[in-house]
Amino acid sequence: MDIKLDPARDDLPLMANTSHILVKHYVLDLDVNFESRVIEGTIVLFFEDGNRFKPQTGSTKETCQLASKEACKSGTPELCHLPVPNARTTFNVGYNDFIICDKGEEDTSDKDGNHDNQEQAPGISSSKYCCDTENHGREDFLVVLDCCDLSVLKVEEVDVAAVQGIEKFTRSSKLTVVSKELRNEIVHELVTLPADHWREQLDYFARCSQAPSCGELFFDTDAWSLQIKKTGAQTATDFPHAIRIYYKTRPEGQSVTWTSDQSGRPCVYTMGSPINNRALFPCQEPPVAMSTWQATVRAAASFVVLMSGENSAKPTQLHEGCSSWHYYVTMPMPASTFAIAVGCWTEVKPEACSSGDPAMERPFPPPETDCRCVGGCGHTEYPCRFQDAVATTQETIPHRVFAPGCLEGVCQETLVRLLPACLLAAHAVLGTHPFSRLDVLVVPANFSSLGMARPSKERTGHVSDSGASVVKHGLSPEKPFMQVHYLKGYFLLRFLARRLGQETYFSCLRKFVHKFHGQLILSQDFLQMLLESIPEEKRLELSVENIFQDWLESSGIPKPLQGARPAGADCGLVRRVDAEVTRWMQLDRRPRKRRRRQEEEEEEVVSEKGSCCTAPSGNSWSLRRMQRRRASLLPDQLVLLLERLLEEKTLTHPTLQALQRTYHLHEQDAEVRHRWCELIVKHKYTRGYGHVERFLWEDQAMGVYLYGELMVGEDARQQQLARRCFERARGQMDRASAELVAEMLF
C-alpha cells in the first residue's frame, strides 16, 4: 500500500487555546437514540483561567506553553485566519469567523455559512457577528474547543450562584449581590477543593450543572473547532468559568461507531482514533488539558452502558423502557481517555474456581517492598491509590467482563479465568493498581483501532501562543493499521531488558510507575530513567539521542538488532516450533503417490472419535503424533509456526489440508487465523477460501491486510473474493477502513 501522505490532509489540528484557559471538569448529561443514531444532551464545562495555572514540572513544560498574565490581558491577542468554510482538509493554526468590526465598518466576510459543525436553533445568536461597539475596537476573549461533526444548538453561562448552599465556596455567608467575579470565584473554589473532599466536589459539580442559565453566549463553529465569546469579557479571567453547551452528535461522526455486535444486536462505541472524542463532545484535546468528569447516560432498558469511570455503575430505571447510568472519574486525565460503549452486552461472571485452578496461580513472587509512594506523589492533587495503604496491597481489583451473548461461553472458558492471573502479575511487577476497578468488553468485529501511537517525540508541529498545534500525520488513513511502532517498541524493550538484566529491568518499570503515575511524560523521560540504571561501563555510548536515531527516526531493522542472535534461540518453546517446521517440510517434500497412500491410511487410522481402526503405518503414525501434539502447542507457538511456513516458497495443498486438520486452525484465535489465511492466499488454497471470507467478516480491522494480499497476486478468483467480501462488510466498516480498502480494490 503505497499511499502518499498529504500534510494538509493528514495532520490533525488541536485547536483548543489551552495556554489561556483549561477545562478542569466535565459534566455530561446524554441520551442515546439508536433509531436516529444520535447522542444528544448537554455538557457543562468548569474552567480555570491561565492566571491561576500552577507551573508544570519536568518535561511537561515542553508540551505546554502557558501564556503570561500580560498576554492574556492584551487587547490584541494573536488571531490567525483559518480558511475553513469549504476546507475539511486544509487548515492553519488559529481562529476566524468571529469578525471584529469597529463602529461604522462593514462585515465583508463570506456569507455562505457552510460550517461542518453548525446546526443552530432558531433565535440563537451565533455565526458571523461584530463585537459590541462599546468595546471601542478591543477584541473579546475567545474560548476555543476542539469540535468536529457536532451540531451545536446553544451555549449559555451557568448561574452557579443559584445553587443552594453554594455560599460555602465564597467569602460571605449570604449571596446578596451576584457578579461575574463571584461566579468565577465559586468555580475556582470548587475545582480546587482538597482531594479528600472529592465526594462533596462531585455532588456540587452535579448541582451546578443543573443550575439555571444567566445568559446565552455567542458561538461559532468551523470544521475543527467551537469558538465561544461573551461580549465585554476581554480576558480569560473575565470569561464565565461555567458554561453549558446543548448539542447532538451526527451519525457520520468519527468519534463514535454505530454498528451491530457479533450477535447482530445494535451497539455504539468510541473508537478513540484518529480524532479522539471531539465528535462526541466539545473538549480540549491537547493532552496537557487534564480534567476529571462525570456523566449520566440514558438508553433503552435493554442496553448496558459502559464507560471509563471509577465506579461500577448499575442501571437506574427512570420509567418503563428507559434506564440511566452514572459514572465518574476523580483522576485528571486527557479527554481522549474518555470511552463509552452502549449495547446489549451480557456480563460474563466467573464460575467458582478451585484452589488448584492454574489461572489463579501466582505468576510472580509477591512484592517485598511497600508499594506506597514515599515522600508524596508528583502529580496534581487527587484521591491517589498510591497513598492508600489498603489499595497498595490489593493484588487484584474488582473487574467485570461484558460480551455479546453469542460469545458468553468462550469468554467464560478463557477470558474470565485469565484476568485474575493478569492482574496478579501486573501488581507483582508494577505495584499498586492506579485504578480502582476494570471493565473489559469484547468489541464488535469492526473495531479498527489497531494502532493509536503518534511517534513524534515532543514535536507536534508548530505550537501557537494560545496552545493550538497539530499532530503530524494524525489523520493518515494508514495510521489505525500501522503496527511497526509497536513492533519496534517491543524489540527496544527486549533490547534494554537484556542490557539491564531482568531483575533490574522490572525494578525500573516499578520505579517508573511510582514516579510518574498520574502525570504527563515523554518517552525520553522513561528512557532516561532506564539508562540511569545501567552501569556506566555497560552503556557503551547508549543514550536517549542514539535510541531515537536508531529505533524511531531510522527505517528498517534497528542497528542493535542487526547481526544479533535470533530471538528465542535459547527458548525451548521456540526450538519445539523449529522441530515442527522441519517435520512439516519433510512431509511436504515427499513423493506425491506416497503422500496419497499416506492420506488414505490416515483416514483409516483416525476415526471421527479418534479411535484406531487399523494398525498404522510409520508415515500415518507420524501424522497421528502431529495431531496429538497440536493440543500442546500454545497460540504463540502456532503463530510462529505459521510465520515460519509463510517464509517457504511453496507448500502443497495436501500439506495445507493436513495443517488445518492437525491444528484445527479455523478454531484458533484471530492472530493464528490471520496467518492461516495468509497461507491460504499465498498458495491459492481454494478449499480454504471460506476461512478467508469468514475472517474478513468477523475480524474486519485485521482483515484490511488480507484485502491487499488478495489483490496483489492478480488472481481473478481471489480478487473476486475480495470484492464480494468488501461489498458485504463495507456498510459496517468505519470510514477510514472502508476508504483504505476501496483504494486497494477499485
XYZ file of C-alpha atoms in Angstrom:
746
model
C 0.000 0.000 0.000
C 1.969 2.979 -1.281
C -0.150 5.893 -0.096
C 1.331 9.380 -0.331
C 0.913 11.487 2.783
C -0.540 14.931 2.286
C 0.370 17.111 5.309
C -2.606 19.379 4.646
C -4.922 16.379 4.843
C -3.126 14.070 7.242
C -2.103 16.434 10.064
C -4.626 16.537 12.905
C -5.306 20.046 14.278
C -5.536 20.633 18.020
C -7.389 23.933 18.155
C -8.101 24.452 21.881
C -6.435 27.510 23.420
C -5.153 25.593 26.439
C -2.471 28.182 27.218
C -5.190 30.692 28.111
C -7.850 28.611 29.826
C -8.225 24.979 30.890
C -11.237 22.749 31.418
C -10.933 21.204 34.872
C -14.163 19.174 34.913
C -16.865 17.998 32.503
C -20.435 17.058 33.419
C -22.243 15.220 30.626
C -25.969 14.505 30.526
C -26.766 12.455 27.428
C -29.440 10.367 25.711
C -28.551 7.573 23.288
C -31.004 7.094 20.424
C -30.362 4.049 18.259
C -33.167 4.813 15.827
C -31.643 8.136 14.752
C -28.071 7.083 15.588
C -27.598 10.242 17.609
C -26.288 11.012 21.098
C -27.670 14.308 22.358
C -27.853 16.347 25.517
C -25.717 18.834 27.389
C -22.183 19.188 28.615
C -21.164 21.632 31.336
C -17.552 22.789 31.401
C -15.847 24.192 34.502
C -12.795 26.322 33.661
C -9.679 27.623 35.347
C -8.066 30.586 33.621
C -4.390 30.982 32.797
C -3.688 33.339 35.697
C -4.336 30.545 38.181
C -2.365 27.771 36.464
C 0.272 26.091 38.531
C 3.567 25.753 36.631
C 4.125 22.276 35.261
C 7.212 20.383 36.269
C 9.596 18.204 34.334
C 9.090 17.529 30.652
C 5.500 18.731 30.716
C 6.892 22.224 30.211
C 7.968 21.156 26.749
C 4.426 20.255 25.744
C 2.535 23.186 27.219
C 3.234 26.848 26.523
C 1.438 28.852 29.166
C 0.623 32.421 28.322
C 1.597 35.120 30.802
C -0.886 37.306 32.613
C 0.048 40.206 30.403
C -0.573 38.178 27.237
C -4.000 37.132 28.485
C -4.930 40.740 29.145
C -3.558 42.071 25.892
C -6.095 43.994 23.866
C -4.816 42.474 20.625
C -4.400 38.716 21.029
C -2.911 36.971 18.020
C -5.640 35.540 15.784
C -4.633 33.758 12.596
C -7.203 33.471 9.828
C -8.461 29.935 9.303
C -9.936 29.347 5.802
C -12.282 26.527 6.747
C -15.800 27.119 5.340
C -15.170 24.734 2.427
C -11.965 23.096 3.573
C -12.163 19.918 5.603
C -8.568 19.049 4.772
C -6.564 22.278 4.995
C -6.056 24.492 7.959
C -3.792 26.975 9.655
C -3.438 27.166 13.392
C -5.729 29.929 14.569
C -9.349 31.017 14.520
C -11.623 33.070 12.308
C -15.290 33.567 11.504
C -15.581 35.877 14.507
C -15.430 39.138 12.633
C -14.251 42.045 14.760
C -15.522 45.406 13.465
C -15.077 48.955 14.647
C -18.012 51.365 14.569
C -19.024 52.075 11.003
C -17.106 49.154 9.453
C -18.949 46.690 7.263
C -18.774 42.941 7.712
C -17.343 41.766 4.410
C -16.878 38.153 5.377
C -18.013 35.201 3.311
C -21.766 34.682 3.697
C -22.146 31.076 2.593
C -22.372 29.851 6.179
C -21.028 26.441 5.198
C -19.806 25.188 8.555
C -19.477 21.457 9.125
C -20.259 21.679 12.833
C -23.102 24.125 12.613
C -26.782 23.360 13.175
C -28.267 26.105 15.292
C -31.646 26.541 16.898
C -33.768 29.491 15.771
C -33.070 32.685 17.657
C -29.634 31.684 18.925
C -27.091 34.438 18.397
C -24.177 32.885 16.584
C -22.158 32.596 13.400
C -20.828 35.825 11.869
C -21.130 38.850 14.109
C -19.470 42.072 15.184
C -18.430 42.738 18.758
C -20.103 45.332 20.930
C -19.061 48.756 19.728
C -18.800 49.892 23.344
C -15.515 47.952 23.449
C -14.048 50.637 21.170
C -12.305 48.131 18.951
C -10.940 45.872 21.691
C -11.498 42.181 20.994
C -13.437 39.865 23.242
C -11.713 36.770 24.564
C -12.471 33.536 22.695
C -12.691 30.114 24.232
C -11.760 27.630 21.525
C -12.702 23.973 21.935
C -11.855 21.025 19.722
C -15.083 20.050 17.976
C -15.930 18.156 14.800
C -19.107 16.691 13.280
C -21.289 18.041 16.096
C -24.487 20.049 15.846
C -24.139 22.746 18.497
C -27.553 24.151 19.350
C -26.949 26.630 22.170
C -24.240 27.841 24.548
C -25.044 29.593 27.822
C -23.462 30.772 31.025
C -24.415 28.756 34.112
C -25.538 30.668 37.181
C -23.650 28.613 39.747
C -24.527 31.181 42.402
C -28.142 29.981 42.258
C -27.246 26.568 43.709
C -28.497 26.087 47.240
C -25.661 26.017 49.776
C -23.078 27.287 47.283
C -22.251 30.257 49.541
C -19.837 27.988 51.419
C -17.491 28.472 48.467
C -17.499 32.248 48.862
C -16.235 34.704 51.473
C -19.748 35.775 52.507
C -22.465 33.844 54.298
C -25.185 35.267 52.043
C -25.181 35.949 48.314
C -26.824 39.339 48.111
C -25.028 40.741 45.063
C -24.094 38.247 42.351
C -21.420 39.268 39.853
C -19.310 37.508 37.246
C -16.377 37.716 39.654
C -18.405 35.935 42.333
C -19.488 33.154 39.962
C -15.906 32.618 38.828
C -14.729 32.634 42.447
C -17.241 29.881 43.237
C -15.980 27.749 40.349
C -12.363 28.325 41.375
C -13.036 27.229 44.944
C -14.958 24.201 43.689
C -12.316 22.929 41.267
C -9.556 23.393 43.857
C -11.200 21.520 46.724
C -8.782 19.172 48.552
C -8.688 15.591 47.310
C -10.331 14.208 50.446
C -13.445 16.274 49.596
C -13.964 14.540 46.270
C -17.464 13.262 47.065
C -18.631 16.737 48.037
C -16.950 18.126 44.937
C -18.756 15.731 42.595
C -22.045 16.492 44.325
C -21.667 20.235 43.800
C -20.490 19.752 40.219
C -23.733 17.864 39.591
C -25.817 20.555 41.296
C -24.113 23.342 39.371
C -24.660 21.511 36.092
C -28.414 21.743 36.729
C -28.351 25.425 37.685
C -30.305 27.907 35.542
C -28.820 29.982 32.759
C -27.793 33.574 33.306
C -27.432 34.445 29.637
C -26.677 32.961 26.236
C -23.211 33.225 24.733
C -22.143 33.920 21.177
C -20.615 30.936 19.439
C -19.474 29.770 16.041
C -18.168 26.537 14.586
C -15.854 25.522 11.801
C -14.523 22.195 10.609
C -12.375 21.585 13.680
C -13.451 23.889 16.486
C -16.184 25.533 18.523
C -15.477 29.169 19.374
C -17.317 30.927 22.203
C -17.269 34.509 23.476
C -19.094 36.771 25.879
C -19.471 40.395 24.891
C -17.302 42.542 27.112
C -15.228 39.652 28.505
C -11.816 40.576 27.152
C -9.633 38.162 29.121
C -9.799 34.570 30.258
C -10.285 35.840 33.798
C -13.417 37.718 32.734
C -14.894 34.832 30.738
C -17.579 32.737 32.511
C -15.956 29.779 34.243
C -19.032 27.536 33.966
C -20.824 27.166 30.635
C -23.432 24.746 29.306
C -23.446 23.504 25.703
C -26.516 21.928 24.103
C -25.509 19.685 21.229
C -26.016 16.418 19.424
C -23.723 14.102 17.530
C -24.093 13.177 13.900
C -24.451 9.611 12.606
C -21.366 10.086 10.435
C -19.247 11.497 13.267
C -15.907 9.722 13.501
C -15.554 9.590 17.285
C -18.333 7.017 17.699
C -19.204 3.966 15.635
C -22.792 2.750 15.236
C -22.822 -0.904 14.293
C -24.007 -4.396 15.307
C -22.236 -6.790 17.631
C -21.411 -10.413 16.900
C -24.965 -11.381 17.924
C -26.481 -8.949 15.437
C -27.712 -6.536 18.138
C -27.223 -2.746 17.711
C -24.422 -1.044 19.621
C -22.329 2.117 19.636
C -18.838 2.711 20.977
C -15.997 5.232 20.944
C -13.095 4.135 18.790
C -10.669 6.697 20.218
C -8.792 7.284 16.981
C -7.876 9.163 14.877
C -9.757 12.291 16.022
C -10.303 11.149 19.617
C -13.530 12.410 21.210
C -14.139 15.767 19.541
C -17.068 14.313 17.562
C -18.611 13.019 20.809
C -18.450 16.221 22.867
C -16.712 19.626 22.610
C -13.482 19.380 24.584
C -9.841 20.317 24.864
C -7.899 17.614 23.021
C -4.250 18.505 23.848
C -3.054 16.026 26.489
C -1.968 18.887 28.737
C -5.669 19.615 29.340
C -6.011 17.082 32.158
C -9.528 17.025 33.562
C -11.994 14.961 35.556
C -15.551 14.159 34.522
C -18.865 12.671 35.475
C -21.588 11.527 33.104
C -25.195 10.432 33.198
C -26.282 8.445 30.146
C -29.818 7.295 29.374
C -30.690 4.481 26.989
C -33.388 1.892 26.421
C -33.638 -0.548 29.301
C -32.369 -3.447 27.171
C -28.980 -1.772 26.752
C -25.919 -1.732 29.003
C -23.871 1.474 29.243
C -20.146 1.043 29.916
C -17.797 3.967 30.413
C -14.340 4.821 31.679
C -15.048 5.524 35.343
C -14.059 4.627 38.863
C -17.428 3.212 39.903
C -19.126 0.002 38.781
C -22.331 1.657 37.638
C -25.674 -0.092 37.861
C -28.781 0.966 35.926
C -31.475 3.119 37.486
C -34.910 2.694 35.941
C -36.380 6.100 35.095
C -39.605 4.929 33.519
C -40.784 1.897 31.631
C -38.321 1.046 28.915
C -35.603 3.558 29.918
C -32.616 3.297 32.275
C -29.955 5.716 33.438
C -26.281 5.021 34.156
C -23.862 7.256 36.034
C -20.040 7.185 36.035
C -17.363 9.496 37.417
C -13.581 9.975 37.360
C -11.542 11.755 40.049
C -8.099 11.287 38.473
C -7.370 14.108 35.991
C -6.775 12.614 32.553
C -6.744 13.818 28.918
C -10.165 13.989 27.265
C -9.016 11.370 24.754
C -9.185 8.715 27.501
C -12.953 9.117 27.842
C -14.577 5.946 26.468
C -18.160 4.782 26.194
C -19.847 1.688 24.786
C -23.586 1.031 24.705
C -25.016 -2.280 23.611
C -26.938 -5.389 24.557
C -23.910 -6.792 26.352
C -24.015 -9.784 28.669
C -21.965 -9.676 31.854
C -19.899 -12.854 31.952
C -19.425 -13.776 35.586
C -16.722 -16.176 36.796
C -17.553 -19.635 37.960
C -16.401 -20.719 41.397
C -12.811 -21.844 40.891
C -10.891 -24.338 42.957
C -7.627 -23.519 44.665
C -5.866 -25.684 42.111
C -7.035 -23.632 39.161
C -3.846 -22.791 37.203
C -5.355 -19.440 36.248
C -5.132 -18.388 39.905
C -1.525 -19.457 40.441
C 0.774 -16.568 41.316
C 2.891 -15.822 38.204
C 5.446 -13.766 40.129
C 6.506 -13.643 43.775
C 4.715 -11.002 45.863
C 6.464 -7.622 46.103
C 8.849 -7.306 49.006
C 8.710 -3.517 49.270
C 5.976 -1.132 50.342
C 4.014 -0.017 47.271
C 3.181 3.393 48.730
C 4.942 6.460 47.334
C 7.382 7.718 49.937
C 7.546 11.475 50.177
C 4.345 12.132 48.248
C 3.365 11.944 44.591
C 4.449 14.204 41.762
C 1.025 14.745 40.192
C -1.662 17.325 40.873
C -3.796 16.512 43.883
C -6.467 13.827 43.543
C -7.557 10.768 45.609
C -4.481 8.720 44.739
C -4.389 4.976 45.401
C -0.608 5.101 45.834
C -1.183 6.942 49.124
C -3.813 4.444 50.314
C -2.334 1.646 52.439
C -5.208 -0.705 51.628
C -5.094 -0.034 47.884
C -1.344 -0.642 47.669
C -1.744 -4.202 48.945
C -4.698 -5.000 46.687
C -3.269 -7.626 44.325
C -6.376 -7.777 42.154
C -9.072 -5.163 41.648
C -12.803 -5.630 41.005
C -13.336 -6.424 37.344
C -16.217 -7.234 35.036
C -16.306 -8.828 31.593
C -19.001 -7.970 29.036
C -19.560 -9.602 25.665
C -22.264 -10.260 23.078
C -24.486 -13.145 24.115
C -23.096 -15.463 21.437
C -19.579 -15.182 22.933
C -20.532 -15.747 26.561
C -19.340 -19.338 26.555
C -15.904 -18.748 25.106
C -15.374 -15.767 27.417
C -16.309 -17.949 30.373
C -13.766 -20.573 29.348
C -10.849 -18.254 28.576
C -11.000 -14.542 29.303
C -12.763 -14.592 32.669
C -10.353 -17.187 34.036
C -7.321 -15.340 32.685
C -7.968 -11.872 34.125
C -7.163 -12.604 37.798
C -3.771 -14.002 36.833
C -3.051 -10.958 34.664
C -3.967 -8.581 37.493
C -1.799 -10.543 39.929
C 1.134 -10.342 37.538
C 0.649 -6.607 36.998
C 0.678 -5.962 40.744
C 3.682 -8.200 41.317
C 5.741 -6.426 38.645
C 4.454 -2.847 38.734
C 2.976 -2.455 42.208
C -0.180 -0.550 43.057
C -3.054 -0.677 40.568
C -3.614 3.004 39.646
C -7.344 2.439 39.032
C -9.873 1.024 41.448
C -11.653 -1.274 39.009
C -11.646 -2.674 35.475
C -14.295 -3.350 32.838
C -13.383 -5.493 29.821
C -15.583 -5.501 26.718
C -15.315 -7.826 23.733
C -15.665 -5.220 20.999
C -17.571 -5.657 17.714
C -15.856 -7.076 14.660
C -15.381 -3.684 13.007
C -13.308 -2.187 15.824
C -10.409 -0.728 13.855
C -8.057 0.995 16.295
C -5.174 -1.432 15.977
C -2.606 1.372 16.030
C -3.004 4.561 18.027
C 0.626 5.703 18.551
C 1.818 9.173 17.444
C 5.603 8.772 17.277
C 6.902 12.334 17.006
C 8.884 12.765 20.256
C 7.883 16.077 21.776
C 7.387 17.676 18.379
C 3.756 18.004 17.339
C 4.241 20.748 14.786
C 4.057 24.480 15.375
C 2.511 25.436 18.717
C 0.907 28.872 18.832
C 0.874 31.155 21.842
C -2.684 30.005 22.505
C -1.610 26.356 22.796
C -3.079 25.276 19.447
C -0.942 22.827 17.485
C -1.073 19.859 15.133
C -0.381 16.139 15.372
C 1.774 15.250 12.414
C 0.137 12.584 10.225
C -2.627 12.244 12.825
C -5.236 11.771 10.085
C -3.213 9.408 7.907
C -5.579 6.722 6.567
C -2.914 4.109 7.291
C -2.413 5.158 10.895
C -5.042 2.906 12.534
C -3.426 -0.142 10.926
C 0.265 0.592 11.444
C 1.966 -1.875 13.763
C 5.614 -1.042 13.074
C 5.910 1.242 16.099
C 4.582 -1.431 18.411
C 6.967 -3.994 16.942
C 9.942 -1.669 17.236
C 8.862 -0.782 20.756
C 8.706 -4.451 21.701
C 12.206 -5.149 20.402
C 13.543 -1.987 22.029
C 12.235 -3.049 25.420
C 13.655 -6.542 24.909
C 16.988 -4.994 23.994
C 17.002 -2.807 27.108
C 15.895 -5.704 29.326
C 18.851 -7.765 28.154
C 21.209 -4.852 28.735
C 19.912 -4.234 32.284
C 19.072 -7.777 33.269
C 15.538 -8.899 34.073
C 15.636 -8.069 37.786
C 16.906 -4.524 37.239
C 14.544 -4.027 34.305
C 11.444 -4.982 36.305
C 12.651 -2.796 39.152
C 12.882 0.135 36.714
C 9.347 -0.481 35.467
C 8.102 -0.412 39.030
C 10.028 2.774 39.741
C 8.622 4.328 36.576
C 5.025 3.670 37.645
C 5.658 5.011 41.144
C 7.435 8.127 39.939
C 5.250 9.177 37.028
C 1.751 7.875 37.746
C -0.919 10.484 37.184
C 1.431 12.682 35.144
C 2.122 13.521 31.513
C 5.557 12.427 30.421
C 7.511 11.939 27.225
C 9.116 8.698 26.092
C 12.583 10.161 26.628
C 11.783 10.536 30.350
C 11.211 6.792 30.561
C 14.341 6.017 28.562
C 16.485 8.393 30.608
C 15.324 6.724 33.815
C 16.209 3.302 32.413
C 19.635 4.434 31.234
C 20.433 5.841 34.657
C 20.037 2.289 35.985
C 22.696 0.886 33.638
C 26.254 0.983 34.997
C 28.474 3.353 33.046
C 30.696 0.543 31.794
C 27.687 -1.272 30.263
C 26.093 1.674 28.476
C 28.528 1.536 25.549
C 27.629 5.045 24.394
C 23.936 4.246 24.681
C 21.945 7.473 25.028
C 18.406 8.753 24.549
C 19.516 10.518 21.367
C 21.062 7.336 19.939
C 17.964 5.307 20.778
C 15.694 7.767 18.975
C 18.010 7.822 15.988
C 18.328 4.040 15.698
C 14.844 2.943 16.730
C 12.469 5.743 15.825
C 13.888 8.023 13.183
C 15.514 5.329 11.026
C 13.586 2.870 8.886
C 14.259 -0.824 8.733
C 15.829 -3.079 11.345
C 17.485 -1.034 14.119
C 21.263 -1.265 14.226
C 21.434 -3.025 17.607
C 19.410 -5.924 16.163
C 21.478 -6.345 13.023
C 23.637 -9.424 13.370
C 22.129 -10.321 16.736
C 21.146 -13.888 17.567
C 17.564 -14.733 16.589
C 15.087 -14.050 19.359
C 14.252 -17.179 21.294
C 17.295 -19.149 20.159
C 17.699 -20.449 23.691
C 13.979 -20.930 24.305
C 12.560 -24.448 24.439
C 9.206 -23.247 23.116
C 10.898 -21.852 20.006
C 13.007 -24.973 19.496
C 9.806 -27.004 19.609
C 8.368 -24.883 16.815
C 11.563 -25.270 14.780
C 11.236 -29.041 15.067
C 7.602 -28.885 13.935
C 8.557 -26.779 10.903
C 11.204 -29.333 9.946
C 8.698 -32.197 10.151
C 6.115 -30.342 8.060
C 8.644 -29.501 5.369
C 9.783 -33.116 5.252
C 6.168 -34.162 4.814
C 5.645 -31.566 2.077
C 8.611 -32.842 0.034
C 7.551 -36.492 -0.032
C 6.602 -38.008 -3.414
C 3.007 -37.447 -4.482
C 2.000 -41.123 -4.732
C 3.435 -41.863 -1.337
C 1.537 -38.886 0.070
C -1.793 -40.080 -1.402
C -1.338 -43.539 0.097
C -0.351 -41.973 3.400
C -3.507 -39.811 3.431
C -5.681 -42.870 2.787
C -4.018 -44.688 5.671
C -4.523 -41.635 7.882
C -8.280 -41.609 7.142
C -8.470 -45.278 8.227
C -6.390 -44.759 11.354
C -8.186 -41.738 12.804
C -11.937 -42.127 13.032
C -14.341 -39.339 13.985
C -13.977 -40.389 17.626
C -10.202 -40.535 17.382
C -10.024 -44.340 17.848
C -7.718 -46.586 15.846
C -9.403 -48.709 13.177
C -6.339 -50.388 11.709
C -2.712 -50.671 12.604
C -0.997 -47.501 11.376
C 2.000 -47.486 9.125
C 5.087 -45.494 10.035
C 4.078 -42.447 7.999
C 0.488 -42.293 9.220
C 1.702 -42.824 12.754
C 3.873 -39.729 12.285
C 0.815 -37.724 11.258
C -1.128 -39.042 14.235
C 1.625 -37.886 16.551
C 1.422 -34.442 14.925
C -2.309 -34.419 15.568
C -1.786 -35.287 19.214
C 0.918 -32.609 19.541
C -1.459 -29.875 18.379
C -3.141 -29.807 21.770
C 0.178 -28.947 23.449
C 1.143 -26.086 21.120
C 0.390 -22.669 22.575
C -1.256 -19.988 20.400
C 2.019 -18.036 20.225
C 3.761 -21.187 19.053
C 1.139 -21.667 16.347
C 1.660 -18.072 15.200
C 5.406 -18.655 14.976
C 4.891 -21.991 13.193
C 2.689 -20.423 10.525
C 5.030 -17.452 10.103
C 7.944 -19.822 9.509
C 5.870 -21.730 6.961
C 4.938 -18.441 5.260
C 8.645 -17.982 4.528
C 8.619 -21.128 2.399
C 8.254 -20.536 -1.324
C 5.859 -23.406 -1.922
C 3.571 -25.627 0.115
C 1.367 -28.237 -1.478
C -2.379 -28.224 -0.947
C -2.343 -31.627 0.800
C 0.151 -30.199 3.309
C -2.122 -27.226 3.942
C -5.061 -29.583 4.390
C -3.065 -31.620 6.889
C -2.089 -28.436 8.764
C -5.726 -27.477 9.118
C -6.750 -30.916 10.313
C -3.859 -31.196 12.751
C -4.195 -27.831 14.487
C -7.865 -27.015 13.791
C -6.660 -23.619 12.608
C -10.123 -22.256 11.865
C -10.959 -22.593 15.575
C -7.924 -20.687 16.858
C -7.696 -17.019 17.885
C -7.547 -14.165 15.366
C -3.744 -13.943 15.337
C -3.445 -17.612 14.366
C -6.300 -17.485 11.855
C -4.785 -14.404 10.209
C -1.545 -16.281 9.465
C -3.573 -19.272 8.301
C -5.480 -17.054 5.877
C -2.199 -15.623 4.613
C -1.041 -19.156 3.811
C -4.331 -19.842 2.027
C -3.995 -16.721 -0.120
C -0.292 -17.160 -0.847
C -0.695 -20.714 -2.102
C -4.164 -20.245 -3.658
C -5.620 -22.980 -1.492
C -9.190 -22.757 -2.798
C -10.620 -25.168 -0.221
C -9.703 -22.609 2.450
C -11.322 -19.555 0.822
C -14.294 -19.948 3.136
C -11.969 -19.366 6.092
C -10.701 -16.166 4.453
C -14.248 -14.954 3.862
C -15.162 -15.647 7.486
C -12.096 -13.772 8.711
C -12.841 -10.708 6.590
C -16.312 -10.569 8.127
C -15.551 -11.415 11.756
C -12.216 -9.603 12.120
C -12.706 -6.605 9.860
C -9.848 -4.445 11.117
C -7.191 -7.140 10.866
C -8.692 -8.162 7.547
C -7.522 -4.933 5.903
C -4.138 -6.537 5.307
C -5.735 -9.573 3.685
C -7.557 -7.413 1.133
C -4.173 -6.235 -0.047
C -2.847 -9.798 -0.256
C -5.888 -10.921 -2.247
C -5.405 -8.122 -4.768
C -1.635 -8.088 -5.167
C -1.450 -11.611 -6.569
C -3.630 -10.580 -9.540
C -5.569 -13.835 -9.294
C -9.058 -13.286 -10.718
C -10.773 -15.606 -8.255
C -9.059 -14.058 -5.252
C -9.865 -10.543 -6.433
C -13.489 -11.522 -6.903
C -13.479 -12.918 -3.342
C -12.052 -9.638 -2.019
C -14.682 -7.509 -3.764
C -17.532 -9.780 -2.667
C -16.413 -9.666 0.980
C -15.975 -5.900 0.868
C -19.436 -5.318 -0.532
C -20.864 -7.335 2.347
C -18.815 -5.664 5.088
C -18.385 -2.070 3.929
C -21.661 -0.925 5.488
C -20.324 -1.852 8.940
C -16.707 -0.814 8.457
C -15.564 2.504 9.831
C -14.938 5.233 7.291
C -11.134 5.089 7.342
C -11.058 1.310 6.855
C -13.632 1.389 4.067
C -11.789 4.149 2.205
C -8.461 2.366 2.526
C -9.833 -0.959 1.255
C -11.704 0.767 -1.579
C -8.401 2.263 -2.774
C -6.972 -1.250 -2.968
C -9.907 -2.804 -4.783
C -11.034 -0.196 -7.285
